[in-house]
Amino acid sequence: MHTRRSFTTPVGAPSVPSSAEGLRVLLLNYEYPPLGGGAGIATEALARGLAEHGALVDVVTTGPGSDPLSVESVVAGARGGRVTVHRVRGRREGVHQAGLRSAASYLRAALPVVRRLCRTARYDVVHCFFSLPTGLLLPLARLRGTPVVMSLRGSDVPGYDSSDLTLQRLHRVLRPLTRRLWRRAGRVVALSDALAELARNTDRDIPLTVIRNGVDTELFHPPVAPRPVRMDRVRCLAVSRLVERKGLADLLHALASLERGRFELEIVGEGRDEAELRALTARLGLTGEVRFAGALDRVSTAERYRGADLFTLASWDESFGNVFAEAMASGLPIVGTNVGGIPEFITHEENGLLVPPRDPAAIAAAIRRMADDPPMRAAMRDRNRAKAESELSWQRTTRQYLAIYTSLAARRIVAAPVRTRALESARVTQ
């Protein structure tokens, strides 16, 4: 049986509890490692962080296999916290590629599991990643007044990724539903200031907070023995889904304009545009300079960061950019674009070079400038690692979410006696 916990939260900004023992949290996300990208990684990191504080966390997500339901439990921390992952059958197109069919299959399979959990466990908070598609569970889940936190990730916000016409048409049709889902939440959380501002174009009145992702600074770290900084051979790395908005075609055109034999590029990731990008690589005569590594696990990806000299990605849209945070933690100087949430933690000429999107010439100039200035690269390497450690820890992200949970749960506990007294008064007057 779940014992209700007493919350003591002062008026004003919520304090961060020193412990979350007894706190019961339900996390909903159709992506969770090994499936998905940044949102799945964030969900797992938050679940483990909460458990380390003593919380009991249930996660309902998609499984990689064909079993209708699998359950796995992880004990995390010395305070009795636990993460229980409930995986339902989904129809994913790939590890990093979902699609509408996959989203719909998750909703169908997850709904009875969510209903059962809400019936048998009294949660303090239900936390939903992606208002669409995951948020569609909320009106049907029978939450019984449980406070809801909604995390906006990018693709679920109208106006994001203008290159995806199907997504834009879907958002136009579903905009009224999106507003209703956001207003159902006690708190809506955006991944960056840029994404928050985009969300306000749809609804100016939602209670909105910005909480950025963290990065695993133990997994992603510089090489123990720093590689020599060379000018004659520069290893560039891009880690990305192979889709149009990541600007990989622009990056290939930029590389084609640089001195041959001096630069090499490794692309880690998979996606629907892979065949097209491979064909472009061949047409540009870059077959010897560009390597497609495919989708790698996180340990192997971390090794690729440590083997590179420079991280490069020319995104057209980016709500946050987990891979930029991973590059920072790995001590890599960065060439990126000045879009979305990227400039919020990468400062031009301080820890990276930022250029306009869709501009291969500007990308090429930034890469060449990095290659020609080893002292600048070395300084950016040190700044990036220090900044990742101080500003992008998952512990910090977990504490920020805990403050929101505490505030919402305290509000619920205070409101319950008020409603009870009102009902008793109504009975007396009848």
Coordinates of C-alpha atoms in Angstrom, one line a residue:
M1 CA 0.0 0.0 0.0
H2 CA 1.2 3.5 -0.8
T3 CA 1.6 5.7 2.3
R4 CA 0.8 9.4 1.6
R5 CA 3.7 11.7 2.2
S6 CA 3.4 15.0 3.9
F7 CA 4.7 17.9 1.8
T8 CA 5.7 21.1 3.4
T9 CA 6.2 23.8 0.7
P10 CA 6.6 27.4 1.5
V11 CA 4.6 30.1 -0.3
G12 CA 6.2 31.2 -3.5
A13 CA 8.8 29.2 -5.5
P14 CA 8.7 25.5 -4.6
S15 CA 11.6 24.3 -2.6
V16 CA 13.5 21.2 -3.7
P17 CA 13.0 18.4 -1.2
S18 CA 16.0 16.7 0.2
S19 CA 14.3 13.4 -0.2
A20 CA 11.4 12.0 -2.4
E21 CA 10.8 8.9 -0.3
G22 CA 7.3 7.7 -0.8
L23 CA 6.7 9.9 -3.8
R24 CA 4.8 8.0 -6.5
V25 CA 5.4 9.1 -10.1
L26 CA 4.0 7.7 -13.4
L27 CA 6.1 8.6 -16.5
L28 CA 4.6 8.2 -20.0
N29 CA 6.7 8.2 -23.1
Y30 CA 6.4 6.2 -26.3
E31 CA 10.2 6.3 -26.5
Y32 CA 12.6 4.8 -24.0
P33 CA 16.1 3.3 -24.4
P34 CA 17.1 1.4 -26.4
L35 CA 14.4 3.1 -28.6
G36 CA 14.2 6.7 -29.5
G37 CA 16.4 9.8 -29.1
G38 CA 16.8 12.6 -26.6
A39 CA 13.3 12.3 -25.1
G40 CA 13.8 8.7 -24.3
I41 CA 17.2 9.3 -22.8
A42 CA 15.8 12.1 -20.7
T43 CA 12.9 9.9 -19.4
E44 CA 15.3 7.2 -18.3
A45 CA 17.7 9.7 -16.7
L46 CA 14.8 11.3 -14.8
A47 CA 13.4 8.0 -13.7
R48 CA 16.7 6.9 -12.3
G49 CA 17.3 10.3 -10.7
L50 CA 13.9 10.2 -9.0
A51 CA 14.5 6.7 -7.7
E52 CA 17.9 7.8 -6.3
H53 CA 15.9 10.3 -4.2
G54 CA 13.7 7.6 -3.0
A55 CA 10.7 7.9 -5.4
L56 CA 8.7 4.9 -6.7
V57 CA 8.6 5.4 -10.5
D58 CA 6.5 3.5 -13.1
V59 CA 7.3 4.0 -16.8
V60 CA 4.9 3.0 -19.6
T61 CA 6.7 2.9 -22.9
T62 CA 7.2 0.9 -26.1
G63 CA 9.2 -2.3 -26.1
P64 CA 11.7 -3.4 -28.8
G65 CA 10.3 -6.9 -29.2
S66 CA 6.9 -8.3 -30.2
D67 CA 5.8 -9.3 -26.7
P68 CA 2.4 -7.7 -25.8
L69 CA 3.8 -6.6 -22.4
S70 CA 7.1 -7.0 -20.4
V71 CA 8.0 -5.5 -17.0
E72 CA 11.4 -4.8 -15.7
S73 CA 12.4 -3.3 -12.3
V74 CA 15.5 -1.4 -11.4
V75 CA 16.4 -0.4 -7.8
A76 CA 18.3 2.8 -7.7
G77 CA 19.8 4.5 -4.7
A78 CA 19.9 3.7 -1.0
R79 CA 16.5 5.3 -0.1
G80 CA 14.3 2.4 -1.4
G81 CA 13.6 4.1 -4.7
R82 CA 12.6 1.9 -7.6
V83 CA 12.0 2.2 -11.4
T84 CA 9.5 -0.2 -12.9
V85 CA 9.4 -0.1 -16.7
H86 CA 6.2 -1.5 -18.4
R87 CA 7.0 -2.1 -22.1
V88 CA 4.0 -2.5 -24.5
R89 CA 4.1 -3.7 -28.1
G90 CA 4.8 -1.0 -30.7
R91 CA 5.4 -0.8 -34.5
R92 CA 8.6 1.3 -34.8
E93 CA 10.2 1.9 -38.2
G94 CA 13.7 1.9 -36.6
V95 CA 15.5 2.6 -33.3
H96 CA 15.4 6.3 -33.9
Q97 CA 12.4 6.5 -36.2
A98 CA 8.8 6.2 -35.0
G99 CA 6.1 7.4 -37.4
L100 CA 2.3 7.7 -37.0
R101 CA 1.7 3.9 -37.0
S102 CA 4.2 3.5 -34.2
A103 CA 2.6 6.3 -32.2
A104 CA -0.9 4.9 -32.7
S105 CA 0.2 1.4 -31.7
Y106 CA 1.7 2.7 -28.5
L107 CA -1.5 4.5 -27.6
R108 CA -3.7 1.4 -28.1
A109 CA -1.4 -0.9 -26.2
A110 CA -0.5 1.6 -23.4
L111 CA -4.0 2.7 -22.4
P112 CA -5.2 -0.4 -20.6
V113 CA -1.8 -0.6 -18.8
V114 CA -2.1 3.1 -17.7
R115 CA -5.7 2.6 -16.5
R116 CA -4.7 -0.5 -14.5
L117 CA -1.8 1.3 -12.8
C118 CA -3.9 4.4 -12.0
R119 CA -6.6 2.1 -10.5
T120 CA -4.1 0.1 -8.3
A121 CA -1.6 2.9 -7.3
R122 CA -2.3 6.4 -6.1
Y123 CA 0.2 8.5 -7.9
D124 CA 1.3 11.9 -6.7
V125 CA 2.2 13.0 -10.3
V126 CA 1.6 11.8 -13.8
H127 CA 4.4 13.1 -16.1
C128 CA 3.8 12.9 -19.8
F129 CA 6.6 13.4 -22.4
F130 CA 5.2 14.8 -25.8
S131 CA 1.7 16.3 -25.8
L132 CA 1.3 14.4 -29.0
P133 CA 1.1 11.5 -29.3
T134 CA 1.6 10.5 -25.6
G135 CA -0.7 13.2 -24.2
L136 CA -3.7 11.6 -25.9
L137 CA -3.7 9.0 -23.2
L138 CA -4.6 11.6 -20.5
P139 CA -8.3 12.2 -21.3
L140 CA -8.9 8.4 -21.3
A141 CA -6.6 7.3 -18.5
R142 CA -9.0 7.9 -15.5
L143 CA -6.4 9.8 -13.5
R144 CA -8.8 10.7 -10.7
G145 CA -7.5 14.2 -10.3
T146 CA -3.8 13.3 -10.2
P147 CA -1.7 16.4 -11.1
V148 CA -0.2 16.2 -14.6
V149 CA 3.2 17.5 -15.8
M150 CA 3.5 17.8 -19.6
S151 CA 7.0 18.0 -21.2
L152 CA 7.1 19.5 -24.7
R153 CA 10.0 18.1 -26.7
G154 CA 9.8 19.8 -30.2
S155 CA 7.8 17.9 -32.7
D156 CA 4.7 18.1 -30.5
V157 CA 4.7 21.9 -30.7
P158 CA 2.9 23.6 -33.7
G159 CA 5.4 25.5 -35.9
Y160 CA 8.3 23.2 -35.2
D161 CA 10.2 21.6 -38.1
S162 CA 8.7 23.6 -41.0
S163 CA 10.4 21.1 -43.4
D164 CA 7.9 18.4 -42.4
L165 CA 4.7 19.3 -44.3
T166 CA 2.8 16.3 -43.0
L167 CA 3.6 17.3 -39.4
Q168 CA 2.5 20.9 -40.1
R169 CA -0.8 19.8 -41.6
L170 CA -1.4 17.5 -38.6
H171 CA -0.7 20.3 -36.2
R172 CA -3.2 22.7 -38.0
V173 CA -5.9 20.1 -37.6
L174 CA -5.1 19.2 -34.0
R175 CA -4.2 22.6 -32.6
P176 CA -7.5 22.9 -30.5
L177 CA -6.8 19.5 -29.0
T178 CA -3.2 20.5 -28.3
R179 CA -4.4 23.5 -26.4
R180 CA -6.8 21.3 -24.4
L181 CA -4.1 18.9 -23.5
W182 CA -1.7 21.6 -22.4
R183 CA -4.4 23.2 -20.2
R184 CA -5.1 19.8 -18.6
A185 CA -1.6 19.9 -17.2
G186 CA -0.8 21.5 -13.8
R187 CA 2.6 22.5 -15.4
V188 CA 3.9 22.5 -18.9
V189 CA 7.7 22.2 -19.3
A190 CA 9.6 23.2 -22.4
L191 CA 13.1 22.0 -23.3
S192 CA 14.4 25.5 -24.1
D193 CA 13.5 29.2 -24.1
A194 CA 13.1 29.0 -27.9
L195 CA 10.7 26.1 -27.7
A196 CA 8.7 27.8 -24.9
E197 CA 8.3 30.9 -27.1
L198 CA 7.1 28.8 -30.0
A199 CA 4.6 27.1 -27.6
R200 CA 3.3 30.5 -26.6
N201 CA 2.3 31.1 -30.2
T202 CA -0.3 28.4 -29.7
D203 CA -1.4 29.3 -26.1
R204 CA -0.2 32.3 -24.2
D205 CA -1.9 31.3 -21.0
I206 CA -0.4 27.9 -20.2
P207 CA 1.7 27.6 -17.0
L208 CA 5.1 27.2 -18.7
T209 CA 8.5 26.4 -17.2
V210 CA 11.8 25.7 -19.0
I211 CA 13.9 22.8 -17.8
R212 CA 16.8 21.7 -20.1
N213 CA 18.1 18.2 -20.5
G214 CA 21.2 17.1 -18.8
V215 CA 24.1 14.9 -20.0
D216 CA 25.8 11.8 -18.6
T217 CA 29.2 13.3 -17.8
E218 CA 30.6 9.9 -16.7
L219 CA 29.8 8.2 -20.0
F220 CA 30.6 11.2 -22.1
H221 CA 34.0 12.6 -21.2
P222 CA 37.2 13.6 -23.0
P223 CA 39.9 11.0 -23.7
V224 CA 42.1 10.2 -20.7
A225 CA 45.1 11.1 -22.8
P226 CA 44.2 14.1 -24.9
R227 CA 44.7 13.6 -28.7
P228 CA 47.3 15.9 -30.3
V229 CA 45.7 18.9 -31.9
R230 CA 46.6 18.7 -35.6
M231 CA 46.1 21.1 -38.6
D232 CA 46.7 18.6 -41.4
R233 CA 44.1 16.0 -40.6
V234 CA 40.8 17.0 -38.8
R235 CA 38.3 14.4 -37.8
C236 CA 34.8 15.8 -37.8
L237 CA 31.8 14.0 -36.2
A238 CA 28.1 14.3 -36.7
V239 CA 25.6 12.3 -34.5
S240 CA 22.1 12.7 -35.8
R241 CA 18.9 11.2 -37.1
L242 CA 19.3 11.1 -40.9
V243 CA 16.4 13.4 -41.7
E244 CA 16.2 16.6 -43.7
R245 CA 15.9 19.1 -40.8
K246 CA 19.3 18.0 -39.4
G247 CA 21.1 19.7 -42.3
L248 CA 23.4 16.8 -43.1
A249 CA 23.1 17.6 -46.9
D250 CA 24.4 21.1 -46.1
L251 CA 27.2 19.6 -44.1
L252 CA 28.2 17.3 -47.0
H253 CA 28.2 20.3 -49.4
A254 CA 30.4 22.2 -47.0
L255 CA 32.9 19.4 -46.7
A256 CA 33.0 19.1 -50.5
S257 CA 34.2 22.7 -50.8
L258 CA 37.1 22.2 -48.3
E259 CA 40.6 21.0 -49.1
R260 CA 40.5 17.3 -50.0
G261 CA 42.5 15.0 -47.9
R262 CA 42.5 17.3 -44.8
F263 CA 39.0 16.7 -43.4
E264 CA 37.1 13.5 -42.7
L265 CA 33.6 13.1 -41.5
E266 CA 31.9 10.3 -39.6
I267 CA 28.1 10.3 -39.4
V268 CA 26.5 8.3 -36.5
G269 CA 22.8 7.6 -36.8
E270 CA 20.1 6.2 -39.0
G271 CA 17.0 7.6 -40.6
R272 CA 14.8 7.7 -43.7
D273 CA 17.2 9.9 -45.7
E274 CA 20.2 7.6 -45.4
A275 CA 20.1 6.3 -49.0
E276 CA 19.7 9.9 -50.3
L277 CA 22.6 11.1 -48.2
R278 CA 24.8 8.2 -49.3
A279 CA 24.0 9.0 -53.0
L280 CA 24.8 12.7 -52.4
T281 CA 28.2 11.7 -50.8
A282 CA 29.0 9.7 -54.0
R283 CA 28.0 12.5 -56.3
L284 CA 30.2 15.0 -54.4
G285 CA 33.1 12.7 -54.6
L286 CA 33.3 12.3 -50.8
T287 CA 33.2 8.5 -50.6
G288 CA 36.8 8.4 -49.2
E289 CA 36.2 11.2 -46.7
V290 CA 32.8 10.4 -45.3
R291 CA 31.8 7.3 -43.3
F292 CA 28.3 6.3 -42.3
A293 CA 28.5 4.4 -39.0
G294 CA 24.8 3.6 -38.6
A295 CA 23.0 3.6 -35.3
L296 CA 25.4 2.8 -32.4
D297 CA 24.7 2.1 -28.7
R298 CA 25.5 4.9 -26.3
V299 CA 28.9 3.4 -25.2
S300 CA 30.1 3.1 -28.8
T301 CA 28.8 6.6 -29.5
A302 CA 30.7 8.0 -26.6
E303 CA 33.9 6.4 -27.9
R304 CA 33.3 8.1 -31.3
Y305 CA 33.1 11.5 -29.6
R306 CA 36.5 10.8 -27.9
G307 CA 38.0 9.9 -31.2
A308 CA 37.0 13.1 -33.0
D309 CA 38.6 16.6 -33.2
L310 CA 35.4 18.6 -33.9
F311 CA 31.7 18.1 -33.6
T312 CA 29.7 19.4 -36.6
L313 CA 25.9 19.5 -37.2
A314 CA 24.0 22.0 -39.4
S315 CA 20.4 21.6 -38.0
W316 CA 17.5 23.7 -39.4
D317 CA 15.5 23.3 -36.2
E318 CA 16.6 22.0 -32.8
S319 CA 14.5 22.2 -29.6
F320 CA 17.6 21.5 -27.5
G321 CA 20.1 19.2 -29.2
N322 CA 21.2 16.4 -26.9
V323 CA 24.1 15.6 -29.2
F324 CA 25.6 19.1 -28.7
A325 CA 25.5 18.5 -24.9
E326 CA 27.2 15.1 -25.4
A327 CA 29.9 16.8 -27.5
M328 CA 30.4 19.4 -24.8
A329 CA 30.8 16.8 -22.1
S330 CA 33.3 15.0 -24.4
G331 CA 35.4 18.1 -24.6
L332 CA 34.8 18.8 -28.3
P333 CA 34.7 22.2 -30.0
I334 CA 31.5 22.7 -31.9
V335 CA 30.4 24.0 -35.3
G336 CA 26.6 24.3 -35.3
T337 CA 23.8 26.6 -36.3
N338 CA 22.2 29.5 -34.4
V339 CA 18.7 28.0 -34.3
G340 CA 16.3 26.8 -31.5
G341 CA 17.8 26.0 -28.2
I342 CA 21.4 25.7 -29.4
P343 CA 22.5 29.3 -28.7
E344 CA 21.2 29.0 -25.2
F345 CA 24.1 26.9 -24.1
I346 CA 26.6 27.3 -26.9
T347 CA 28.0 30.8 -27.2
H348 CA 29.5 31.9 -30.5
E349 CA 33.3 32.1 -30.3
E350 CA 33.4 31.0 -26.7
N351 CA 32.7 27.3 -26.8
G352 CA 31.7 26.9 -30.5
L353 CA 31.1 28.6 -33.8
L354 CA 27.5 29.2 -34.8
V355 CA 26.4 30.0 -38.3
P356 CA 23.0 30.5 -40.1
P357 CA 21.2 27.3 -41.2
R358 CA 21.0 26.2 -44.8
D359 CA 24.3 27.9 -45.6
P360 CA 27.1 25.4 -46.6
A361 CA 29.6 28.2 -47.3
A362 CA 29.3 29.5 -43.8
I363 CA 29.5 26.0 -42.4
A364 CA 32.7 25.3 -44.4
A365 CA 34.2 28.6 -43.3
A366 CA 33.6 27.8 -39.6
I367 CA 35.1 24.3 -40.0
R368 CA 38.2 25.7 -41.8
R369 CA 38.6 28.4 -39.1
M370 CA 38.5 25.7 -36.4
A371 CA 41.1 23.6 -38.3
D372 CA 43.4 26.5 -38.7
D373 CA 43.3 27.6 -35.0
P374 CA 44.4 24.7 -32.7
P375 CA 44.7 27.0 -29.7
M376 CA 41.1 28.0 -30.1
R377 CA 40.0 24.4 -30.3
A378 CA 41.9 23.5 -27.2
A379 CA 40.4 26.4 -25.3
M380 CA 36.9 25.5 -26.4
R381 CA 37.5 21.9 -25.4
D382 CA 38.3 22.9 -21.8
R383 CA 35.4 25.4 -21.6
N384 CA 32.9 22.8 -23.0
R385 CA 33.7 20.2 -20.5
A386 CA 33.6 22.6 -17.6
K387 CA 30.2 24.0 -18.7
A388 CA 28.7 20.5 -19.2
E389 CA 29.7 19.6 -15.6
S390 CA 28.4 22.8 -14.1
E391 CA 25.2 23.5 -16.1
L392 CA 24.0 20.3 -17.7
S393 CA 24.0 17.6 -15.0
W394 CA 21.0 15.2 -14.8
Q395 CA 21.0 15.7 -11.0
R396 CA 20.2 19.4 -11.6
T397 CA 17.4 18.5 -14.0
T398 CA 15.9 15.9 -11.6
R399 CA 15.9 18.5 -8.7
Q400 CA 14.1 21.0 -11.0
Y401 CA 11.4 18.4 -11.8
L402 CA 11.2 17.4 -8.1
A403 CA 10.4 21.0 -7.2
I404 CA 7.5 21.0 -9.6
Y405 CA 6.2 17.6 -8.4
T406 CA 6.4 18.8 -4.8
S407 CA 4.5 22.0 -5.5
L408 CA 1.7 20.2 -7.4
A409 CA 1.3 17.4 -4.9
A410 CA 1.2 19.9 -2.0
R411 CA -1.5 21.8 -3.8
R412 CA -3.5 18.6 -4.2
I413 CA -3.2 17.7 -0.6
V414 CA -4.2 21.1 0.6
A415 CA -7.2 21.2 -1.8
A416 CA -8.6 17.9 -0.7
P417 CA -9.8 19.0 2.8
V418 CA -11.3 22.1 1.3
R419 CA -13.4 20.0 -1.1
T420 CA -14.4 17.7 1.8
R421 CA -15.6 20.6 4.0
A422 CA -17.5 22.0 1.0
L423 CA -19.3 18.7 0.5
E424 CA -20.2 18.4 4.2
S425 CA -21.6 22.0 4.2
A426 CA -23.7 21.2 1.1
R427 CA -25.2 18.1 2.9
V428 CA -26.1 20.2 6.0
T429 CA -28.0 22.7 3.9
Q430 CA -29.9 20.1 2.0

